Tab-separated table of N, CA and C in Angstrom:
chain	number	residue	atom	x	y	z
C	1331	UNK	N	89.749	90.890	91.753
C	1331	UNK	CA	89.880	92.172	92.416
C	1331	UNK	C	89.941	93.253	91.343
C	1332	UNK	N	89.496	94.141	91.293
C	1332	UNK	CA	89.200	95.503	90.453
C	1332	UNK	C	89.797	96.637	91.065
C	1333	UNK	N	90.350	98.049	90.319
C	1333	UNK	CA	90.575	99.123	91.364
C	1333	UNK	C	89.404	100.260	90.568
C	1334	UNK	N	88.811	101.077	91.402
C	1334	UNK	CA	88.296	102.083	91.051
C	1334	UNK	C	88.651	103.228	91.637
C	1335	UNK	N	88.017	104.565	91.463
C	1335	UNK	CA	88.130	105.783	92.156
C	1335	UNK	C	87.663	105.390	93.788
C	1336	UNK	N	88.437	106.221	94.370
C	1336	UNK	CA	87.451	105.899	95.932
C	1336	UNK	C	86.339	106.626	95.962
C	1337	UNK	N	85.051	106.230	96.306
C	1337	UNK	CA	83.682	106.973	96.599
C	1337	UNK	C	83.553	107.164	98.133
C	1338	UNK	N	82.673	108.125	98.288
C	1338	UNK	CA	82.193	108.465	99.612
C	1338	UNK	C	82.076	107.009	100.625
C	1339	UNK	N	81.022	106.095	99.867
C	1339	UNK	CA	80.846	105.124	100.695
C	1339	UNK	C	82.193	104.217	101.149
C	1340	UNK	N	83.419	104.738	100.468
C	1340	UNK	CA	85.262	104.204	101.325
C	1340	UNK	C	85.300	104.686	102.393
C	1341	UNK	N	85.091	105.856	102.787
C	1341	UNK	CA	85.847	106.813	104.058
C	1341	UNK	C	85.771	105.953	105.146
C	1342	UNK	N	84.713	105.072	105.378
C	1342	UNK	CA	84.725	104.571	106.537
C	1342	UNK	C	86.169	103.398	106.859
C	1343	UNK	N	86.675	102.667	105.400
C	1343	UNK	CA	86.985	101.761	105.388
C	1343	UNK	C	88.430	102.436	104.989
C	1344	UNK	N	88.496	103.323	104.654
C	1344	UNK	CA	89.666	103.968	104.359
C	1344	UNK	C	90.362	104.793	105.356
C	1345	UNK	N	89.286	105.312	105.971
C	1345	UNK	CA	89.508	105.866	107.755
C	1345	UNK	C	90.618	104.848	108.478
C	1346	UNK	N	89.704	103.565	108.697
C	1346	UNK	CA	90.525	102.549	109.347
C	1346	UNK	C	92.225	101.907	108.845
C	1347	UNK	N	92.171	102.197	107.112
C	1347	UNK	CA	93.287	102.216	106.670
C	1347	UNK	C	94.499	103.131	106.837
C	1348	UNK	N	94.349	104.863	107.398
C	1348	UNK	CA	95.569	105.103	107.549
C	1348	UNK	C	95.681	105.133	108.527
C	1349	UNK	N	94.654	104.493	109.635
C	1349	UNK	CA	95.245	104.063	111.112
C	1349	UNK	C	96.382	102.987	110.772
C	1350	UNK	N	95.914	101.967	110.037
C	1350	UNK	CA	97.011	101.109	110.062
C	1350	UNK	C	98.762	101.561	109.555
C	1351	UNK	N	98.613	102.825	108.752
C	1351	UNK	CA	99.632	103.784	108.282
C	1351	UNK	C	100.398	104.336	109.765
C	1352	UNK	N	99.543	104.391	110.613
C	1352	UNK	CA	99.919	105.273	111.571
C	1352	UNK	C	99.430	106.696	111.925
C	1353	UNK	N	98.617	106.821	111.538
C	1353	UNK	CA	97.664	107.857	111.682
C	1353	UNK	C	96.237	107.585	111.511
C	1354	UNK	N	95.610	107.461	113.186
C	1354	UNK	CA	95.156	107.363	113.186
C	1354	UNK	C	93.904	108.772	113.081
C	1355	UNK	N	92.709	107.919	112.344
C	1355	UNK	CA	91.621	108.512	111.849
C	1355	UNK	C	89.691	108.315	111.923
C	1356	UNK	N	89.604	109.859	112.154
C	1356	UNK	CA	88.224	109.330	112.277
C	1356	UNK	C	87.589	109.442	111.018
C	1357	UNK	N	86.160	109.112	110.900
C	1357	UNK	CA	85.268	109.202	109.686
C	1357	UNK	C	85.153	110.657	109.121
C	1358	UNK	N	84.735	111.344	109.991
C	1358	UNK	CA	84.746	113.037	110.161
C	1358	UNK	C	86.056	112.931	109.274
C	1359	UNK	N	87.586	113.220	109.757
C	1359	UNK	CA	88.368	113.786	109.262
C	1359	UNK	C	88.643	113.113	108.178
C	1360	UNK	N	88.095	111.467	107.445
C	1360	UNK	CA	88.958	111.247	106.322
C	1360	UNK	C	87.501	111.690	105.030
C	1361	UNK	N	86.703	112.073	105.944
C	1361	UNK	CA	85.588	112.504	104.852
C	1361	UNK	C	86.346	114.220	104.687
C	1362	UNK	N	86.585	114.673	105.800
C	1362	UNK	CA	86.921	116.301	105.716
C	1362	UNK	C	88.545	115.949	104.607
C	1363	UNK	N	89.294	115.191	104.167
C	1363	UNK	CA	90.032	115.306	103.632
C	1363	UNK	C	90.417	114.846	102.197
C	1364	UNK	N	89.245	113.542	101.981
C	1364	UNK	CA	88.773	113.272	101.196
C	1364	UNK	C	88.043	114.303	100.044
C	1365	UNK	N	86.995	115.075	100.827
C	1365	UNK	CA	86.374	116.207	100.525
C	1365	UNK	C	87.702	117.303	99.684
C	1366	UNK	N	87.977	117.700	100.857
C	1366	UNK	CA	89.284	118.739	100.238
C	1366	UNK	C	90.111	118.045	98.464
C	1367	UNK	N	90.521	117.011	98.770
C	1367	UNK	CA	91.307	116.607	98.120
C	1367	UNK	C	90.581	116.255	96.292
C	1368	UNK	N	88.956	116.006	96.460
C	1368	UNK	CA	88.341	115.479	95.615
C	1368	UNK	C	88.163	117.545	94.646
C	1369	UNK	N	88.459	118.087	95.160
C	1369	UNK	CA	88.400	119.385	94.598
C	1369	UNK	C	89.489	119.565	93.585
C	1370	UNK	N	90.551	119.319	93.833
C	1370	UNK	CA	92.018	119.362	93.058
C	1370	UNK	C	91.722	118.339	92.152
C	1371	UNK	N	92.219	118.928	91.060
C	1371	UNK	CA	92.286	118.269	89.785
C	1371	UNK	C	93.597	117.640	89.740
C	1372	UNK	N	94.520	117.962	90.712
C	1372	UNK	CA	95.796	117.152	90.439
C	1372	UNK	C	96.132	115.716	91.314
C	1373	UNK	N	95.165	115.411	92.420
C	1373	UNK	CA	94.724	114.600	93.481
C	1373	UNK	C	94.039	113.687	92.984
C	1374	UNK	N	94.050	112.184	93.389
C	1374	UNK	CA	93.251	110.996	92.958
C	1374	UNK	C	93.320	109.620	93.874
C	1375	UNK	N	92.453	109.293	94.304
C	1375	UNK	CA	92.514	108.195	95.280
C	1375	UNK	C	91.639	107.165	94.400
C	1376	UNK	N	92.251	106.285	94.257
C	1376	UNK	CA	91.854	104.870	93.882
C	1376	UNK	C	91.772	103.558	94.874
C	1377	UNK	N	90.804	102.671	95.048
C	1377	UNK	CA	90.822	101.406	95.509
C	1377	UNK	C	91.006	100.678	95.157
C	1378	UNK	N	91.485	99.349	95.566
C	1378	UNK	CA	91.130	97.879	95.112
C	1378	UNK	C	90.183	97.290	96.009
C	1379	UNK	N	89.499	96.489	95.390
C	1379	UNK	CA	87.684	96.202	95.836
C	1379	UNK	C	87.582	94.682	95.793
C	1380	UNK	N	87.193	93.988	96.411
C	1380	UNK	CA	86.810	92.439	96.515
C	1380	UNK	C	85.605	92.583	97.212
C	1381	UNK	N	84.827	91.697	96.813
C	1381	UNK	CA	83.300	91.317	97.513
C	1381	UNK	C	82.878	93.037	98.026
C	1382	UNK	N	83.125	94.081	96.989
C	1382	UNK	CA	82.387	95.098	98.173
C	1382	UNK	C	83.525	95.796	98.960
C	1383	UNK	N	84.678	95.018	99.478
C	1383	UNK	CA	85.567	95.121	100.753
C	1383	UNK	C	86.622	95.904	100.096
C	1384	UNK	N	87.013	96.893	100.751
C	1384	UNK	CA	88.198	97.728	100.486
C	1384	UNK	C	89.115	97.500	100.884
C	1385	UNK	N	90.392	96.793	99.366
C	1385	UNK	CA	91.364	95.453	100.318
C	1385	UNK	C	92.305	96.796	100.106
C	1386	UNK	N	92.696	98.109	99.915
C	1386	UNK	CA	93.728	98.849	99.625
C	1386	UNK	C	93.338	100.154	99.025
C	1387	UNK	N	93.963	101.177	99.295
C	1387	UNK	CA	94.334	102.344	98.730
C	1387	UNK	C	95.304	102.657	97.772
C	1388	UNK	N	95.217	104.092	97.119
C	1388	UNK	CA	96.478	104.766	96.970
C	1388	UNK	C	96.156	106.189	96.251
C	1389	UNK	N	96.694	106.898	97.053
C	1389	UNK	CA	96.583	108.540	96.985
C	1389	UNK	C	98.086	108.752	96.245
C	1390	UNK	N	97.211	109.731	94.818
C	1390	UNK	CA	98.214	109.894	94.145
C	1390	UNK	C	98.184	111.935	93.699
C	1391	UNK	N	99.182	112.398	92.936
C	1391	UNK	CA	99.428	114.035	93.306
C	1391	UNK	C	100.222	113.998	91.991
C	1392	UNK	N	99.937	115.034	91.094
C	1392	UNK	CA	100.878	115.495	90.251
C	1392	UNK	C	101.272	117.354	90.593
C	1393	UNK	N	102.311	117.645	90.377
C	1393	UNK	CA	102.728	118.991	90.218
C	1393	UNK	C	104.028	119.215	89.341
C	1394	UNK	N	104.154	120.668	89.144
C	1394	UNK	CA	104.641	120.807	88.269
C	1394	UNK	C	106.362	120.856	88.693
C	1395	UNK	N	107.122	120.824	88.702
C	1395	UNK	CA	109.005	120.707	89.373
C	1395	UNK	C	109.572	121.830	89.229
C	1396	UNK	N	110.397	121.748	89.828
C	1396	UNK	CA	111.336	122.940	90.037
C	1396	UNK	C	112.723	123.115	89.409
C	1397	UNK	N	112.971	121.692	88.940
C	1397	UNK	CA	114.248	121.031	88.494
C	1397	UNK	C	113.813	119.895	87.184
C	1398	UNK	N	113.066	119.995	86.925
C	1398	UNK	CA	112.932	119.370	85.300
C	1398	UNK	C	111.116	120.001	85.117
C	1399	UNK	N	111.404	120.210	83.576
C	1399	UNK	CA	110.312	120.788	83.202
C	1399	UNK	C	109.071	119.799	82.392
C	1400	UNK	N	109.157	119.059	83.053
C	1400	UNK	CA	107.173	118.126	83.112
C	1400	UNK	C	106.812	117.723	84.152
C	1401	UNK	N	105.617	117.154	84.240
C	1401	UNK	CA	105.134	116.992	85.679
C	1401	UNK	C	105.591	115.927	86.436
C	1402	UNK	N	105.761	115.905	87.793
C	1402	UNK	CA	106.280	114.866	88.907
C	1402	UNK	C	104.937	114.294	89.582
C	1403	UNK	N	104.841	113.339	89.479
C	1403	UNK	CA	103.856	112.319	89.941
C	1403	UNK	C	104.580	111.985	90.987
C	1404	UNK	N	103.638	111.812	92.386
C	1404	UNK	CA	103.911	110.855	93.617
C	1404	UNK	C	102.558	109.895	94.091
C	1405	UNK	N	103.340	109.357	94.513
C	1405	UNK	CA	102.664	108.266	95.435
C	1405	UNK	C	102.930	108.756	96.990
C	1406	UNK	N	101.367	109.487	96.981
C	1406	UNK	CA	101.510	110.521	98.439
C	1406	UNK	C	100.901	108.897	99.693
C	1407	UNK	N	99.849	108.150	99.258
C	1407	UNK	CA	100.048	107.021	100.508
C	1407	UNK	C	99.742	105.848	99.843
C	1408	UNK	N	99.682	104.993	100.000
C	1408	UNK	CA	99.545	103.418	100.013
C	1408	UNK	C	99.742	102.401	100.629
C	1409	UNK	N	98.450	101.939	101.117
C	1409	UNK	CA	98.301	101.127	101.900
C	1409	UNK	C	97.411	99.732	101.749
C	1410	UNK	N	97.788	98.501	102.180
C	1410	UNK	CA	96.878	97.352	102.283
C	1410	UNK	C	96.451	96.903	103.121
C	1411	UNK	N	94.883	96.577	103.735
C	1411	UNK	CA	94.397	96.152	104.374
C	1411	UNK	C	95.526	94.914	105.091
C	1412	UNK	N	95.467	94.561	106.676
C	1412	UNK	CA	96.085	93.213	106.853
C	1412	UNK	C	95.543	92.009	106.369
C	1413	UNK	N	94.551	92.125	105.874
C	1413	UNK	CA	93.334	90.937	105.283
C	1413	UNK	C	93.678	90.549	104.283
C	1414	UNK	N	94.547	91.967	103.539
C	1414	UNK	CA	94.329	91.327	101.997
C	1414	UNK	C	96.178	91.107	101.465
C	1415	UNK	N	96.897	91.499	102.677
C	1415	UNK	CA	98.354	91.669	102.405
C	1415	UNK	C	98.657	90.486	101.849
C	1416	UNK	N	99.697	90.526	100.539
C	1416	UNK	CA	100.477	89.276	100.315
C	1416	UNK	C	99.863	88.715	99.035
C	1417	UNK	N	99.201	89.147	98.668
C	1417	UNK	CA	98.403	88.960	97.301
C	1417	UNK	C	98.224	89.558	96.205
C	1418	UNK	N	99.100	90.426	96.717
C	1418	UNK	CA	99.632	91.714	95.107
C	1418	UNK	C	98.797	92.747	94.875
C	1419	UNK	N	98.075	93.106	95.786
C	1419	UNK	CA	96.870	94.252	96.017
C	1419	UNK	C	98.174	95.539	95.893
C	1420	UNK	N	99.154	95.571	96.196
C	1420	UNK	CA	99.848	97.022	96.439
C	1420	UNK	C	100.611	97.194	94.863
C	1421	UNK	N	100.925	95.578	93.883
C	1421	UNK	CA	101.011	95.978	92.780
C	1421	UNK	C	100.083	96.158	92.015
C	1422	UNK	N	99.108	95.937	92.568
C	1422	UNK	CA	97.959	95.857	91.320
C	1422	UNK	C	97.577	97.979	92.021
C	1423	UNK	N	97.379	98.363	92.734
C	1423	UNK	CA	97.228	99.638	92.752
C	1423	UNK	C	97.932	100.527	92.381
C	1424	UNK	N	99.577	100.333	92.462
C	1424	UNK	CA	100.742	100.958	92.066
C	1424	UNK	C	100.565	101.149	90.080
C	1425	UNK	N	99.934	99.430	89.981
C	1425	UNK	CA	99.714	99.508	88.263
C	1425	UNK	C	98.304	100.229	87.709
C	1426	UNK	N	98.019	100.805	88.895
C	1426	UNK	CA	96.500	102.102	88.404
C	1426	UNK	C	97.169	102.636	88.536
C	1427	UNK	N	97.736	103.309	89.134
C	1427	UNK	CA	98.179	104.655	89.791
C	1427	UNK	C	99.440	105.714	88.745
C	1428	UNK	N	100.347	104.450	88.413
C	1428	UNK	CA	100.909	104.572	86.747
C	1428	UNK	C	100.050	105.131	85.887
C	1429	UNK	N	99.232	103.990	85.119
C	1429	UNK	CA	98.812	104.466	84.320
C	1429	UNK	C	97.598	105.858	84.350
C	1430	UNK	N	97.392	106.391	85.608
C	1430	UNK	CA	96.554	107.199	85.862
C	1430	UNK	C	97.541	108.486	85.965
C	1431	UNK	N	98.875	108.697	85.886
C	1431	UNK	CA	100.100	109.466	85.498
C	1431	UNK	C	99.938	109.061	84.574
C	1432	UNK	N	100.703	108.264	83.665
C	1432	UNK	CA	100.763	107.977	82.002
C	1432	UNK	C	99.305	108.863	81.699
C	1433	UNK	N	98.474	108.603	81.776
C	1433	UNK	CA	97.033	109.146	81.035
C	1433	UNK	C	97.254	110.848	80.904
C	1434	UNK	N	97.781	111.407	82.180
C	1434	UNK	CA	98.015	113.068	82.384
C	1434	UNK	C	99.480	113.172	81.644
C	1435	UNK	N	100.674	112.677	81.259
C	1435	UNK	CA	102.007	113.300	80.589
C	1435	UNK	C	102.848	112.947	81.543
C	1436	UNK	N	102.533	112.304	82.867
C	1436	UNK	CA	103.550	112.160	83.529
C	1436	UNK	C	104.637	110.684	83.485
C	1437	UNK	N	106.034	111.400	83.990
C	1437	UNK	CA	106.442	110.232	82.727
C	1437	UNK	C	107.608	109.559	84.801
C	1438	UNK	N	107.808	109.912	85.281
C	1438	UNK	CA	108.541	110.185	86.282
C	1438	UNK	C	107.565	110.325	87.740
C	1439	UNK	N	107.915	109.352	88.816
C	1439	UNK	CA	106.846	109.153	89.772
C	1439	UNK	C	107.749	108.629	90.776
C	1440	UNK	N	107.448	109.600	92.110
C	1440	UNK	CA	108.451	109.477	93.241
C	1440	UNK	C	107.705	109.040	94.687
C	1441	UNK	N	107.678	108.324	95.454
C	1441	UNK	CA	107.191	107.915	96.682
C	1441	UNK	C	108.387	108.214	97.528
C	1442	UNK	N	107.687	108.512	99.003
C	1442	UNK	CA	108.157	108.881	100.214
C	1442	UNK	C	108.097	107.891	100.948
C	1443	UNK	N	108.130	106.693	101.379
C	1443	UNK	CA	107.702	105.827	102.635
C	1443	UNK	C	108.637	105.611	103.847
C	1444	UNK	N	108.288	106.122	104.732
C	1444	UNK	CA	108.717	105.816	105.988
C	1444	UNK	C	110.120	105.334	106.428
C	1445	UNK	N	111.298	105.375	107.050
C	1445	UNK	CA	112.611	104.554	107.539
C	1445	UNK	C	111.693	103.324	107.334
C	1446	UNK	N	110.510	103.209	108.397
C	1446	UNK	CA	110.746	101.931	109.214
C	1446	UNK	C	109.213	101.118	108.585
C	1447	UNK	N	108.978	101.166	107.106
C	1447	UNK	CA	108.531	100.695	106.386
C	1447	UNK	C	109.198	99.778	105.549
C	1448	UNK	N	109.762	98.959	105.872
C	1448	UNK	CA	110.776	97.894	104.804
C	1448	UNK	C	110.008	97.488	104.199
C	1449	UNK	N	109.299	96.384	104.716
C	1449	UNK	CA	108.365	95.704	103.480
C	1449	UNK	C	108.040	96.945	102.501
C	1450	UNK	N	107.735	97.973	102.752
C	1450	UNK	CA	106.998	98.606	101.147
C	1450	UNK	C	108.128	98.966	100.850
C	1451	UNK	N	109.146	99.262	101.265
C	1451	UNK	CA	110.814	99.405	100.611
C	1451	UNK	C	110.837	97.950	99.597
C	1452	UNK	N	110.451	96.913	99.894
C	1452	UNK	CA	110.718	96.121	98.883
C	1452	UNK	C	109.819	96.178	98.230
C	1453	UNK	N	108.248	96.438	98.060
C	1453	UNK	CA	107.337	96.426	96.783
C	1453	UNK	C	107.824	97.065	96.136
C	1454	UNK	N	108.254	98.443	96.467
C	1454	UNK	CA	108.521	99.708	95.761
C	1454	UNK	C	109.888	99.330	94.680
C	1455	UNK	N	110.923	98.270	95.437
C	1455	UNK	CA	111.831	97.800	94.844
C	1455	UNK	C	111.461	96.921	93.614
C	1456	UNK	N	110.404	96.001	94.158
C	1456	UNK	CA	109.920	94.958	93.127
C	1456	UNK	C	109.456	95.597	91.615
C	1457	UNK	N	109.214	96.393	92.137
C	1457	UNK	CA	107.924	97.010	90.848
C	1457	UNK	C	108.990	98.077	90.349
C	1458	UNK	N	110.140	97.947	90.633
C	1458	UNK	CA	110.828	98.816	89.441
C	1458	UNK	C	111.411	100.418	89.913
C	1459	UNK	N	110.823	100.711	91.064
C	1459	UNK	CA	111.275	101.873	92.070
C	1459	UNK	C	112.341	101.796	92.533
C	1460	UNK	N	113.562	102.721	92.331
C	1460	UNK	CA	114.780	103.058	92.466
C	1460	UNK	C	115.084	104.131	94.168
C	1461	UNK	N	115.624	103.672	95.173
C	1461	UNK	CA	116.315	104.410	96.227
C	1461	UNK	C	117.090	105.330	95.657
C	1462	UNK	N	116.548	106.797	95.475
C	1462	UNK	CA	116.808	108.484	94.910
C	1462	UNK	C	117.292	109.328	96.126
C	1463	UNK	N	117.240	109.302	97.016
C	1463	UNK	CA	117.121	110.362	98.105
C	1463	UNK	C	117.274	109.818	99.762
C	1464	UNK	N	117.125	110.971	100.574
C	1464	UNK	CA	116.799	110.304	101.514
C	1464	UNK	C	115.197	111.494	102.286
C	1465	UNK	N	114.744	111.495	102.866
C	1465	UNK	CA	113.802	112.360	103.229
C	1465	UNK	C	113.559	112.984	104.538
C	1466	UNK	N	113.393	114.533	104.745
C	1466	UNK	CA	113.577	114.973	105.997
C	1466	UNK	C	112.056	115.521	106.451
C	1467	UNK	N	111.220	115.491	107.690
C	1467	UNK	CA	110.026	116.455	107.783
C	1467	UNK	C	110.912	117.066	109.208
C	1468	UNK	N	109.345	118.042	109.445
C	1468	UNK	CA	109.848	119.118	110.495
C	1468	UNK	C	108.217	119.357	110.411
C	1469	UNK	N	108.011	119.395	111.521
C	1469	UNK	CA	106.710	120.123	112.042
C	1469	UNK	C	106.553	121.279	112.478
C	1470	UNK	N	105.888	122.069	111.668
C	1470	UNK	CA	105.790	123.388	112.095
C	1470	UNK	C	104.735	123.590	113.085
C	1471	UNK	N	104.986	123.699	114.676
C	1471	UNK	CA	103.843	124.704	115.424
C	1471	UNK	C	104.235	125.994	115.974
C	1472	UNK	N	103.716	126.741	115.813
C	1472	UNK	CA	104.070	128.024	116.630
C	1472	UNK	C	104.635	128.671	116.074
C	1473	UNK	N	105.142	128.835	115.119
C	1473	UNK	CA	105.887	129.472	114.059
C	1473	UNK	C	105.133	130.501	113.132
């Protein structure tokens, strides 16, 4: 298994991946966001690839902090195919996704995942990721 940048010819297969996230997606919108995102120089989506097959993602974001002065790397999604779960596809992307921070100065890298995501509560554990916080959203309509 190999990871590369994601190319155009993912969206389809990557579409179907953050359905499995929970958001579900069409081709249209993960090309319309894909698109957006491939503009920012601080944005990077990488795969892991078998036979062709897109066994995983991971969308990654640097910016600059508000509370320490170098850049904060996240792990904005990550996800594994059900096909390919259980075979270390989410460490082997987590270990691009590092060194693709390491390469830019970033030394410090924070993920958000879900309450009711345990299992990636434990990759995130495995691989050396520390429970920092807890996390709140709010949807803004009408406002």
């Amino acid at each position: 298994m190999k990871t590369r940048i994601a190319i155009h010819a993912d969206f389809p297969e990557l579409a179907l991946l953050m359905g499995e996230l929970g958001y579900p997606t069409s081709l249209d919108e993960m090309t319309f966001r894909m698109s957006a995102l491939a503009k920012i120089d601080n944005y990077e989506a990488f795969v892991a690839v078998e036979a062709e097959s897109v066994a995983g993602m991971i969308g990654l974001s640097i910016a600059p902090s508000f509370y320490r002065s170098d850049l904060a790397g996240a792990i904005v999604a990550l996800v594994v195919s059900p096909h390919f779960r259980g075979r270390g596809v989410a460490a082997l992307l987590v270990a691009c996704g590092e060194r693709w921070f390491a390469e830019r100065g970033v030394d410090r890298v924070s993920v958000n995942p879900s309450n009711h995501r345990t299992s990636a509560h434990r990759v995130y554990n495995r691989l050396g990721y520390e429970q920092t916080g807890l996390r709140f959203t709010k949807t803004l309509k009408g406002i």
